[in-house]
GROMACS .gro file of C-alpha atoms in nm:
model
  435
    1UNK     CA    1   0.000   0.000   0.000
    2UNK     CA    2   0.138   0.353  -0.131
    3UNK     CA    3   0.012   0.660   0.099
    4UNK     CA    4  -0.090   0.975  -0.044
    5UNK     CA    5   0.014   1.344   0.044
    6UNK     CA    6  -0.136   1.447   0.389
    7UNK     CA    7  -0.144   1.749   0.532
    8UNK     CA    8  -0.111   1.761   0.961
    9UNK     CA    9  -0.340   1.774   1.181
   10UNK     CA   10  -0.362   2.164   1.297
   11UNK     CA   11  -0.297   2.239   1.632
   12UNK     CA   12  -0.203   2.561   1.863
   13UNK     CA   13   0.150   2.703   1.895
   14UNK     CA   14   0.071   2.691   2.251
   15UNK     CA   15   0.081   2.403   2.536
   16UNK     CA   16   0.159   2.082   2.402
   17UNK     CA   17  -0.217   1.987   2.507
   18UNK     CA   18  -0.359   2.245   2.314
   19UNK     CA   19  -0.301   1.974   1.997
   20UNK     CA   20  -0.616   1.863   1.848
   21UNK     CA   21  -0.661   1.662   1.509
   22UNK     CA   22  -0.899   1.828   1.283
   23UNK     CA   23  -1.093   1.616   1.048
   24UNK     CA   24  -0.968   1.579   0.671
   25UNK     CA   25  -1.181   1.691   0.411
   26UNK     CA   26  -1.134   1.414   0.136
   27UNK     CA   27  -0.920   1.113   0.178
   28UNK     CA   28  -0.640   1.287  -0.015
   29UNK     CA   29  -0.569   1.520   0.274
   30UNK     CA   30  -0.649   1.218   0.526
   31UNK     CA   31  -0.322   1.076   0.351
   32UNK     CA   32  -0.533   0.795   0.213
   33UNK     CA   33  -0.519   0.654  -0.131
   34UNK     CA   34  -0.791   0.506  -0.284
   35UNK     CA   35  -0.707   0.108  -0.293
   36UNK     CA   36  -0.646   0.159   0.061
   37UNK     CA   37  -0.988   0.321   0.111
   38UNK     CA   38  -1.126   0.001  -0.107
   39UNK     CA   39  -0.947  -0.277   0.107
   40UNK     CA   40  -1.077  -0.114   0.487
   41UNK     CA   41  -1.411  -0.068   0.310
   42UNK     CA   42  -1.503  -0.382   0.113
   43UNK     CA   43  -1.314  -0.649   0.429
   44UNK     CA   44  -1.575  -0.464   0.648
   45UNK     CA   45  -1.849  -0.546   0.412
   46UNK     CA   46  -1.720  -0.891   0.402
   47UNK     CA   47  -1.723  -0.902   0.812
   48UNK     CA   48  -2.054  -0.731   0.830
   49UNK     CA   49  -2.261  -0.823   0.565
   50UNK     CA   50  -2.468  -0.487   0.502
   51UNK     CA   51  -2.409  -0.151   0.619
   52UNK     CA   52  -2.493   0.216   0.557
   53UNK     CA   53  -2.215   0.424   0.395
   54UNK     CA   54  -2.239   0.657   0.701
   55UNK     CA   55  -2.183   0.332   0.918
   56UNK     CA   56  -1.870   0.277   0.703
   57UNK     CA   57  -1.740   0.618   0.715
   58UNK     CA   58  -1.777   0.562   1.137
   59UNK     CA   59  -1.611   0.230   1.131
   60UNK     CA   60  -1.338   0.409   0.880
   61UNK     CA   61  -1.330   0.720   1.161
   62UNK     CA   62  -1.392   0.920   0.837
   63UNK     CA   63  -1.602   1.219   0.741
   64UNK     CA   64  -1.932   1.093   0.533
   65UNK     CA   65  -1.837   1.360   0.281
   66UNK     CA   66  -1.638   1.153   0.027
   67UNK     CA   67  -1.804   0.835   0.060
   68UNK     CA   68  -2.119   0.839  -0.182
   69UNK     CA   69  -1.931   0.953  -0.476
   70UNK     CA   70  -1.619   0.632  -0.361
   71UNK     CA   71  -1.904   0.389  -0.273
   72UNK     CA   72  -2.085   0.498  -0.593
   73UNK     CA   73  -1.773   0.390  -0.808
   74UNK     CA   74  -1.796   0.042  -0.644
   75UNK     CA   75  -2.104  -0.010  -0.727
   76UNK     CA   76  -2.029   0.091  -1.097
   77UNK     CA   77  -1.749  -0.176  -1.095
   78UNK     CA   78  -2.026  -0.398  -0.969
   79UNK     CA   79  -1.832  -0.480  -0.628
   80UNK     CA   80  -2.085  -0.375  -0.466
   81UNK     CA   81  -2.448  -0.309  -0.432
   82UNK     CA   82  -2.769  -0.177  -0.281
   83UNK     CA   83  -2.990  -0.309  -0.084
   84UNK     CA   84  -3.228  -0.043   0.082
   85UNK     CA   85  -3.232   0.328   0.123
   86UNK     CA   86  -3.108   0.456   0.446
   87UNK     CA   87  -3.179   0.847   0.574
   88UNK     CA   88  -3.034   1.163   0.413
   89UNK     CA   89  -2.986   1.015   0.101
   90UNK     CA   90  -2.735   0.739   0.235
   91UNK     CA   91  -2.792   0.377   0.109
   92UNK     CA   92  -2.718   0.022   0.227
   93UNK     CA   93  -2.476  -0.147   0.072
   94UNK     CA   94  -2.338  -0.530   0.057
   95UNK     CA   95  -2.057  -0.673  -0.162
   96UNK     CA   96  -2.128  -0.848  -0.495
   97UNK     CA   97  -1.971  -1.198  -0.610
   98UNK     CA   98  -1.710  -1.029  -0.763
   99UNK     CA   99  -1.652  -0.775  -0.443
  100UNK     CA  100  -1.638  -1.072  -0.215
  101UNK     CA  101  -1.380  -1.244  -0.433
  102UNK     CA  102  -1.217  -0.929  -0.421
  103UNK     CA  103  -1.219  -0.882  -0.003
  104UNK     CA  104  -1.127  -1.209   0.027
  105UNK     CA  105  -0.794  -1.117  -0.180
  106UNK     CA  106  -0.731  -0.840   0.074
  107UNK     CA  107  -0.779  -1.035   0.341
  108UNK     CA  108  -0.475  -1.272   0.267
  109UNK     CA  109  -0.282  -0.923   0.234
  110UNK     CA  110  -0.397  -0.809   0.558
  111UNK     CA  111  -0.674  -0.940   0.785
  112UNK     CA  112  -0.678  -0.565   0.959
  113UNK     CA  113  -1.059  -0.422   0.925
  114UNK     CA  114  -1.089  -0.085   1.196
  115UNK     CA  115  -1.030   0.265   1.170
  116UNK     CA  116  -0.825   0.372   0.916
  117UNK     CA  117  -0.465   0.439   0.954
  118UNK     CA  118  -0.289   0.789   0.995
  119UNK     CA  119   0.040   0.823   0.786
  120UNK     CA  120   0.390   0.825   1.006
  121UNK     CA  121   0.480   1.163   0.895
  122UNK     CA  122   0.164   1.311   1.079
  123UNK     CA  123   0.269   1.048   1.362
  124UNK     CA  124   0.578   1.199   1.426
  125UNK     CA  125   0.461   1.572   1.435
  126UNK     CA  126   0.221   1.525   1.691
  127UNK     CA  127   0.515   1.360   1.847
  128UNK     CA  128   0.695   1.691   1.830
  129UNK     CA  129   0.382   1.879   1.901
  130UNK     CA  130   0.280   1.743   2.220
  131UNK     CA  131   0.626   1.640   2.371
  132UNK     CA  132   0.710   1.601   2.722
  133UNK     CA  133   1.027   1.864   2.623
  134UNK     CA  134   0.756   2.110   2.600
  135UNK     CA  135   0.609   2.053   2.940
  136UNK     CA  136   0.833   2.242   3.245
  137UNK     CA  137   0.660   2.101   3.535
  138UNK     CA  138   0.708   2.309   3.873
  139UNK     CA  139   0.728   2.182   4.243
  140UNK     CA  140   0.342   2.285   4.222
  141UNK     CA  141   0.256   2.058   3.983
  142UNK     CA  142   0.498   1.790   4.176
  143UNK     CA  143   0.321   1.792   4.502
  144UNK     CA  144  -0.030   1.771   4.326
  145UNK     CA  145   0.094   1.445   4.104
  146UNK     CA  146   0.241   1.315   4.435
  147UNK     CA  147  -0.084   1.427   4.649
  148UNK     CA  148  -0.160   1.065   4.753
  149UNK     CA  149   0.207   0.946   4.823
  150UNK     CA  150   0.422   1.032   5.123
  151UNK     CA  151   0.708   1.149   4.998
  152UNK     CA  152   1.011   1.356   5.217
  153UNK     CA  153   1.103   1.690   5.119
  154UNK     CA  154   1.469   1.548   5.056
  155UNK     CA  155   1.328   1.328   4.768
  156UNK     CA  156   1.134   1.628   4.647
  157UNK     CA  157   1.402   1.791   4.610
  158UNK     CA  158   1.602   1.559   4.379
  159UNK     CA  159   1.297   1.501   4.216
  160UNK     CA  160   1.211   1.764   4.082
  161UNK     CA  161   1.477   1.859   3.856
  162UNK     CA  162   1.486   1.479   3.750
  163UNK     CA  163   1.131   1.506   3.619
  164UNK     CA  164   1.230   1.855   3.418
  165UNK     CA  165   1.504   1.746   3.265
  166UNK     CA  166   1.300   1.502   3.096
  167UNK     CA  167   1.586   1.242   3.062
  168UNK     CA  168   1.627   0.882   3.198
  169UNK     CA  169   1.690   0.809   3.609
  170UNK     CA  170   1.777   0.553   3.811
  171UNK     CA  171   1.553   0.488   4.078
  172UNK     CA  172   1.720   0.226   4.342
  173UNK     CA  173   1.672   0.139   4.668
  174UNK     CA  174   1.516  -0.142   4.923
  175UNK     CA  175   1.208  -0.354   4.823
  176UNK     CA  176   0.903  -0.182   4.925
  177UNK     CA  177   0.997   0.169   4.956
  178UNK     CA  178   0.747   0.269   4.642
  179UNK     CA  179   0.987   0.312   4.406
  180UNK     CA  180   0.718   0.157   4.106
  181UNK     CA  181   0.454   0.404   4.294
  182UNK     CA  182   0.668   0.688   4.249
  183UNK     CA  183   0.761   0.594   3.891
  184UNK     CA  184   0.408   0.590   3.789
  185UNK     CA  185   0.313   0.916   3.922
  186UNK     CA  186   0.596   1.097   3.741
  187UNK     CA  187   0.386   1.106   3.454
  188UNK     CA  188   0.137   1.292   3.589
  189UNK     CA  189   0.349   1.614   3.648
  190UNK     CA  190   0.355   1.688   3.292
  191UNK     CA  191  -0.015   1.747   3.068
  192UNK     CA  192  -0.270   1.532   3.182
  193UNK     CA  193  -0.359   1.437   2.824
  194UNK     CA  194  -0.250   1.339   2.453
  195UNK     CA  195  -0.372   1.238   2.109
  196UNK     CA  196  -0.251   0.886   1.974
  197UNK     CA  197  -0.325   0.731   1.616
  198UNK     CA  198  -0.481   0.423   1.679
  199UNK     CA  199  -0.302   0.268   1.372
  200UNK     CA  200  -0.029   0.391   1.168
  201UNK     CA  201   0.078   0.397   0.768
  202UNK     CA  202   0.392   0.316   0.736
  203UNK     CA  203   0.615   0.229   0.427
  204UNK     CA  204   0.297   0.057   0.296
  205UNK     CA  205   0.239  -0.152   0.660
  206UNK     CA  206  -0.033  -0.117   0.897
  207UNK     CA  207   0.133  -0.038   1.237
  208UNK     CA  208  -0.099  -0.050   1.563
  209UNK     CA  209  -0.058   0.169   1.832
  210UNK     CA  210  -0.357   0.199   2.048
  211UNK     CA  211  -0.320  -0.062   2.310
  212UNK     CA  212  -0.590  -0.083   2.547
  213UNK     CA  213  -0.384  -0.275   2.782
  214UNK     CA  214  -0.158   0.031   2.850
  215UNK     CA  215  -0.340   0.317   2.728
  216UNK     CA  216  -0.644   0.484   2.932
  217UNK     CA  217  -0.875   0.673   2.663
  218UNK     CA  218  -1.100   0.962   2.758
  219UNK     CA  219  -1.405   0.876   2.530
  220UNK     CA  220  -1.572   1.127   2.283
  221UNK     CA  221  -1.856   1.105   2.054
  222UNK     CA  222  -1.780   0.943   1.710
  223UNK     CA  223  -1.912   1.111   1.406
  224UNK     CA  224  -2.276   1.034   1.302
  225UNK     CA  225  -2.581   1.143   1.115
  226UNK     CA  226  -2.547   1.485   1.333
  227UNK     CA  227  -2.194   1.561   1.365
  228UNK     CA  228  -2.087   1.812   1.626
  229UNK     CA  229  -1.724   1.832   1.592
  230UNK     CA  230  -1.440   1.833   1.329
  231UNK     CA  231  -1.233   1.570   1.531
  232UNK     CA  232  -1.044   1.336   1.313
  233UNK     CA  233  -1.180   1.029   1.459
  234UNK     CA  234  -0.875   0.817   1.364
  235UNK     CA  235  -0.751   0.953   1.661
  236UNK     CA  236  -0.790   0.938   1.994
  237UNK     CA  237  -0.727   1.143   2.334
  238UNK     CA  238  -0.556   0.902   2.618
  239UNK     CA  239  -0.395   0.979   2.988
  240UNK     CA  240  -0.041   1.081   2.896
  241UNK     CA  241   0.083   0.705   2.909
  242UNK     CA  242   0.287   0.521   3.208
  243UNK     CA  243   0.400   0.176   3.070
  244UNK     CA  244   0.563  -0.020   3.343
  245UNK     CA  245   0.793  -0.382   3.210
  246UNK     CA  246   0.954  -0.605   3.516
  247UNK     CA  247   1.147  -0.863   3.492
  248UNK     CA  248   0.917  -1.054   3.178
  249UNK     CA  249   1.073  -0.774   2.959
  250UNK     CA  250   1.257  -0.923   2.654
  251UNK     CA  251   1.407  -0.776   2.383
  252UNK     CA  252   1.170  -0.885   2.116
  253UNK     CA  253   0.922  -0.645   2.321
  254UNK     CA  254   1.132  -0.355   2.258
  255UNK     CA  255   1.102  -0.439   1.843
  256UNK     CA  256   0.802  -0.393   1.589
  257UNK     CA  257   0.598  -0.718   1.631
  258UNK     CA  258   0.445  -0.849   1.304
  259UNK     CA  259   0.167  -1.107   1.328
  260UNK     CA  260   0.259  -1.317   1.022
  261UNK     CA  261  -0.137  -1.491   1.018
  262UNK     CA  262  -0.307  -1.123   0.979
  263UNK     CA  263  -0.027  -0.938   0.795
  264UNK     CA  264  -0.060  -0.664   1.117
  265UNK     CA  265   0.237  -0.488   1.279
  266UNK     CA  266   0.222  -0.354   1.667
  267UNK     CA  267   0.443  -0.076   1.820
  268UNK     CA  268   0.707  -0.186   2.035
  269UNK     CA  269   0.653  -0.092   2.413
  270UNK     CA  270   0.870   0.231   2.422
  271UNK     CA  271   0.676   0.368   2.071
  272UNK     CA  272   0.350   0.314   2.258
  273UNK     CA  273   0.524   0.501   2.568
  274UNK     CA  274   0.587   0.820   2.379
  275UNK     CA  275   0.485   1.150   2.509
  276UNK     CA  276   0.471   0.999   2.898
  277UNK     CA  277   0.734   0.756   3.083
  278UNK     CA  278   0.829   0.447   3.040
  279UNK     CA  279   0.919   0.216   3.359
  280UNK     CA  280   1.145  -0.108   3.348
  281UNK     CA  281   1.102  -0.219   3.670
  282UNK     CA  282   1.306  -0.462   3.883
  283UNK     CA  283   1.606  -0.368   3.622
  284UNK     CA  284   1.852  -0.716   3.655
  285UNK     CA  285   1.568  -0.965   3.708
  286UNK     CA  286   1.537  -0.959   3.347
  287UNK     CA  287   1.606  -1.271   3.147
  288UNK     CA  288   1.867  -1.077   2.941
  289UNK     CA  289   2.171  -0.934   3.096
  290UNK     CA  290   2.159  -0.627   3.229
  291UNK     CA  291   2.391  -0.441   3.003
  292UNK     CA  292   2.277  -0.638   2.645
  293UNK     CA  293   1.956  -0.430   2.755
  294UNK     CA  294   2.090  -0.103   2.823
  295UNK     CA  295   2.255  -0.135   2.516
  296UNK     CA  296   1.941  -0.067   2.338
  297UNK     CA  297   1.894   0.256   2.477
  298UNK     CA  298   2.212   0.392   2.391
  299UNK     CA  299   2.123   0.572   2.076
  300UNK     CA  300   1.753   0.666   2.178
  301UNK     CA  301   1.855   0.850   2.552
  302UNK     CA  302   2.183   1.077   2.358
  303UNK     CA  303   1.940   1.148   2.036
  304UNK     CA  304   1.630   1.104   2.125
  305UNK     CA  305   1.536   0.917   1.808
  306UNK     CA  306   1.478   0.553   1.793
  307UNK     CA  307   1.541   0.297   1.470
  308UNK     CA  308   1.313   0.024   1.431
  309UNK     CA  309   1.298  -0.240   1.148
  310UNK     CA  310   0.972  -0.323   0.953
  311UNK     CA  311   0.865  -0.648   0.806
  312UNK     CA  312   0.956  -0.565   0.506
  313UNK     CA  313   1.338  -0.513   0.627
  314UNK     CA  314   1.308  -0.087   0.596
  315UNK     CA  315   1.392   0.065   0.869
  316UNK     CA  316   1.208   0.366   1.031
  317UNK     CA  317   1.376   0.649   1.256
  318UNK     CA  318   1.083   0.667   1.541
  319UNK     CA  319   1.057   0.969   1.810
  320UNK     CA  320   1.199   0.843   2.136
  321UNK     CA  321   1.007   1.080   2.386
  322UNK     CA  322   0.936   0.995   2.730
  323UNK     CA  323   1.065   0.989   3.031
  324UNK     CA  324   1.255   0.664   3.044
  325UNK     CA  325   1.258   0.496   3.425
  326UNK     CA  326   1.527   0.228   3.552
  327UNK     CA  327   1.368   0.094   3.892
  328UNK     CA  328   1.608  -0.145   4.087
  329UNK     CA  329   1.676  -0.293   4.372
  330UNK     CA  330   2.024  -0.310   4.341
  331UNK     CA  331   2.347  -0.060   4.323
  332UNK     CA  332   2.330   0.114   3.952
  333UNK     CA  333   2.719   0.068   3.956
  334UNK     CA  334   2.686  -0.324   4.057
  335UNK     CA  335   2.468  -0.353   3.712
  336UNK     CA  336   2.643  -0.110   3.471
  337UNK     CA  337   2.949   0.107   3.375
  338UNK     CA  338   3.032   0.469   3.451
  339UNK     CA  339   3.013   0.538   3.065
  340UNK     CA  340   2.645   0.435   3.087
  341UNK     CA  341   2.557   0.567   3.416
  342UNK     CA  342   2.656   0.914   3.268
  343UNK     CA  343   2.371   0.903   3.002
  344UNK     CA  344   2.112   0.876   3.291
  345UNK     CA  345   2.171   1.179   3.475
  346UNK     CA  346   1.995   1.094   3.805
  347UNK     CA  347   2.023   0.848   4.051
  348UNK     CA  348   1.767   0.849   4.279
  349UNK     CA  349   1.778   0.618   4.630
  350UNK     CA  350   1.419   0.520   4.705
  351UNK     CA  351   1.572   0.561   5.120
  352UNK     CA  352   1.406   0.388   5.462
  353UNK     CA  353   1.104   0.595   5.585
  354UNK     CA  354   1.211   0.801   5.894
  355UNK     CA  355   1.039   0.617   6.214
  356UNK     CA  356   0.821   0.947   6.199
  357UNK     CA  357   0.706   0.875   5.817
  358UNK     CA  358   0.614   0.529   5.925
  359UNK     CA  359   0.333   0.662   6.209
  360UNK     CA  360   0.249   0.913   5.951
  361UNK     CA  361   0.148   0.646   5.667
  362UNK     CA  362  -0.058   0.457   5.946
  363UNK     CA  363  -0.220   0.737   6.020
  364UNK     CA  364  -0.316   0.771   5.663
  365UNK     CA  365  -0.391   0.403   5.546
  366UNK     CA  366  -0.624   0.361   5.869
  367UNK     CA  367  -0.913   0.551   5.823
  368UNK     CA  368  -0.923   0.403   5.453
  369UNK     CA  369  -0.939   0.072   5.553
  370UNK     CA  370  -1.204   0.099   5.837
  371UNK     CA  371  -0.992   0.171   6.173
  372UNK     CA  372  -1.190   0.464   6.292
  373UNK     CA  373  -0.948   0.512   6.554
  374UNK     CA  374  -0.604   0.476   6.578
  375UNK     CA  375  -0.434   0.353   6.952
  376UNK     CA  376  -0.075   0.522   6.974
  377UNK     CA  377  -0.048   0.257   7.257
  378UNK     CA  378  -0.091   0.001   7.032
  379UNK     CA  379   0.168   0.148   6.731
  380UNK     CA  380   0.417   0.201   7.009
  381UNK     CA  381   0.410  -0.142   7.094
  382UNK     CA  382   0.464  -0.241   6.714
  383UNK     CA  383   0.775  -0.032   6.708
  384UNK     CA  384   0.916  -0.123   6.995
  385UNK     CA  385   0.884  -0.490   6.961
  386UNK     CA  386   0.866  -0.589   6.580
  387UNK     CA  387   1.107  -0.298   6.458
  388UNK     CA  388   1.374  -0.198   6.731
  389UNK     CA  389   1.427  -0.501   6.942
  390UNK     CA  390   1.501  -0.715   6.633
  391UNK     CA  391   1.713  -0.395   6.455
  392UNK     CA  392   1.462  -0.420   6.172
  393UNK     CA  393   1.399  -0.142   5.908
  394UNK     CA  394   1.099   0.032   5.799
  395UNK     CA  395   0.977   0.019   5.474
  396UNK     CA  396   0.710   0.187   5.310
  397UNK     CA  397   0.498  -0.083   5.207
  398UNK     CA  398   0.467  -0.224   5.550
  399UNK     CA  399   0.197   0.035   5.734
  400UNK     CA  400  -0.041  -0.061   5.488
  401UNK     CA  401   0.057  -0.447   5.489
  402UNK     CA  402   0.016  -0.526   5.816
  403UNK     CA  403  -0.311  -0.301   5.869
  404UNK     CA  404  -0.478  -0.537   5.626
  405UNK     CA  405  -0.361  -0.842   5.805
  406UNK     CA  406  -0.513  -0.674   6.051
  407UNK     CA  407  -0.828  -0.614   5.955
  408UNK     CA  408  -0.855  -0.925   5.771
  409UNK     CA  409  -0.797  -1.062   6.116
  410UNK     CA  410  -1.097  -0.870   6.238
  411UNK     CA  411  -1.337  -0.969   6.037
  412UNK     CA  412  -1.267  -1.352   6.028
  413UNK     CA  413  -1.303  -1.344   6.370
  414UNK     CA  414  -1.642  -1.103   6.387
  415UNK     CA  415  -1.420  -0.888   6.592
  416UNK     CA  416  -1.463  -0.456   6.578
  417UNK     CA  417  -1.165  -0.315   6.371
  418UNK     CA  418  -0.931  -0.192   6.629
  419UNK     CA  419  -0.550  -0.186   6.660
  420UNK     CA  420  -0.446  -0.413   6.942
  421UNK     CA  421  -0.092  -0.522   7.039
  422UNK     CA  422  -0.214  -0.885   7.007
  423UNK     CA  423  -0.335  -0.812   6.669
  424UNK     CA  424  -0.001  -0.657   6.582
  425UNK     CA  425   0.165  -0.970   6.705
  426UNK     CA  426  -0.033  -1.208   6.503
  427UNK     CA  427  -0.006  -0.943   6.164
  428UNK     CA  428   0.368  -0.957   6.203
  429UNK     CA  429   0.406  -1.330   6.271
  430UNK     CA  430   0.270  -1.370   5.947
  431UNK     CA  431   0.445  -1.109   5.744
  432UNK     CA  432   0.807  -1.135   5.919
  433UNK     CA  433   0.823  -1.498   5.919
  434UNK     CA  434   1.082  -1.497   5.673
  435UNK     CA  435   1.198  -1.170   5.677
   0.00000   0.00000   0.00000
């Protein structure tokens, strides 16, 4: 498949959320050829049996405008035909003989039927146009991203600049001191919201990038027999995306994925990442060793471009913009060498809660999980003898932890949800058997 000449989608000079793609006129400007228009339009026929062209045009995520004259031509080449009158002089159409024999065909090319594609060059500058390089978030917007995490003022303060700079960091430190919870609410410091292609034309392939799995779309009314907006519906608005890959990461993940049944490419993990961050978490558990996968990210963290190789053995220079996140539980320097370490910037130690920061997260997690009263009696006695007689640290993770043993405790047992020293005693027998 060839693409035509598009034009971009328009959007403000201003913030990089300001972007918004406008509807094409014809499919010319939509950067749509006409066999391409034919294959999306006659496999849907063949999946659907009988439609309206306005029904088309939705399923397309294409104005109506062009369709009657396109669908007329079909049915002059007798692929397809009508079979009732729909409203405002639409019709409803089915595929002939010869169209079916013709779908058919285009199914063996490629068994994608969905919204049309948007070509890569109008990809790319929506890239550009709503990039995290653009967004300059303050210690404002900081504290309101990190509103439902304790965090100290010392990490805020290392934070902060991390998150501007809008390069990669190293966040290490003990199990359970929230370094995935902090990961995954650096994304919300920057615009709350971006437009994604759901599928891309590229070099003739159909490339999918709207993964429900990993993307969270704000929903918006799809064109119709009234249409209120000049949205190109080929598009659509998600939550700036936070992709998060532990140790089940490979490096096949991190390449263009082509499904050789349907003819159908998928975006590698860090392509559907741009414009928001993108978290490898427990860095060294992976299967691969830790600096084979580094490797990869060479290139993309110094230019900010990545290269990835299409079925067809092109190769494709992709935007590499996010906010890449290395979360580990062990040393950076134990894992990788100084020459690497100095294209990620900061290093950020995910450190013990202070004794003080401990009470404080109780103090938060138990009103949320029932305790309508919290005994400092009882707290001090789960300090005293599970923390500091056996020289044990805090961690973050453990307030909330051992409150829901707790209360799970409670109401097994019919009992009112209080904090008791014996109900400490049995909550940490269970967690700290083996630890």
């Amino acid at each position: 498949m060839s693409t035509a000449t598009s034009t971009l989608p328009s959007f403000d000079a201003g913030e990089a959320v300001a972007f918004r793609p406008t509807a094409p006129t014809d499919f010319a400007s939509a950067g749509l050829n006409q066999a391409l228009v034919e294959s999306l339009v006659m496999k849907f026929l063949l999946g659907i049996g009988v439609s309206s062209g306005r029904k088309i045009a939705e399923e397309l995520g294409l104005p109506f405008g062009p369709f009657p004259e396109f669908l007329r031509g079909l049915k002059a080449q007798q692929l397809v035909t009508y079979t009732d009158t729909a409203a405002a002089n639409d019709y409803y159409f089915s595929l002939t003989d010869a169209g079916r024999s013709r779908a058919r065909g285009y199914m063996e090319e490629c068994a994608y039927v969905g919204t049309a594609p948007v070509p890569f060059a109008d990809y790319v500058g929506a890239i550009s146009a709503q990039s995290i390089a653009r967004e300059q978030p303050k210690e404002a917007d900081l504290r309101r991203a990190f509103s439902d995490l304790l965090v100290s003022e010392e990490m805020f303060g290392v934070l902060g600049p991390a998150i501007n700079s809008g390069k990669g960091l190293f966040l290490y430190g003990y199990p359970g001191n929230g370094k995935t919870s902090i990961a995954e609410r650096i994304t919300r410091c920057y615009g709350s919201t971006v437009w994604i292609p759901r599928t891309i034309l590229v070099e003739g392939q159909i490339l999918k990038l709207f993964d429900p799995a990993n993307h969270e779309p704000l929903e918006h009314q799809r064109s119709g027999l009234l249409r209120n907006d000049d949205l190109d519906n080929r598009w659509i608005q998600i939550r700036r995306p936070t992709i998060v890959a532990g140790g089940e990461l490979t490096m096949e993940a991190l390449e263009i994925y082509y499904d050789t049944d349907n003819k159908i490419c998928e975006a590698p993990l860090q392509m559907k990442s741009n414009n928001g961050t993108f978290l490898i978490d427990d860095f060294g558990r992976q299967r691969m060793a830790p600096i084979e996968l580094l490797n990869r990210w060479i290139v993309p963290l110094e230019k900010r471009y990545d290269f990835l190789r299409l079925p067809n053995g092109k190769q494709i220079r992709v935007p590499f913009d996010q906010l890449i996140l290395f979360s580990t539980n062990l040393e950076p320097k134990d894992l990788v060498d100084e020459a690497f370490l100095r294209r990620i910037p900061y290093k950020i130690n995910a450190a013990d809660p202070t004794e003080a920061m401990y009470r404080r997260m109780i103090e938060i997690f138990a009103p949320k999980l029932g305790f309508d009263e919290i005994d400092e009696q009882a707290v001090d006695y789960l300090i005293a003898q599970h923390y500091r007689r056996v020289n044990r640290p805090f961690r973050c993770c453990q307030p909330r932890d051992l409150l829901l043993q707790v209360r799970n405790y409670c109401i097994y047992n019919d009992l009112p949800l209080e904090l008791k020293p014996e109900y400490f005693d049995f909550a940490a027998g269970n967690y700290f058997t083996v630890l």
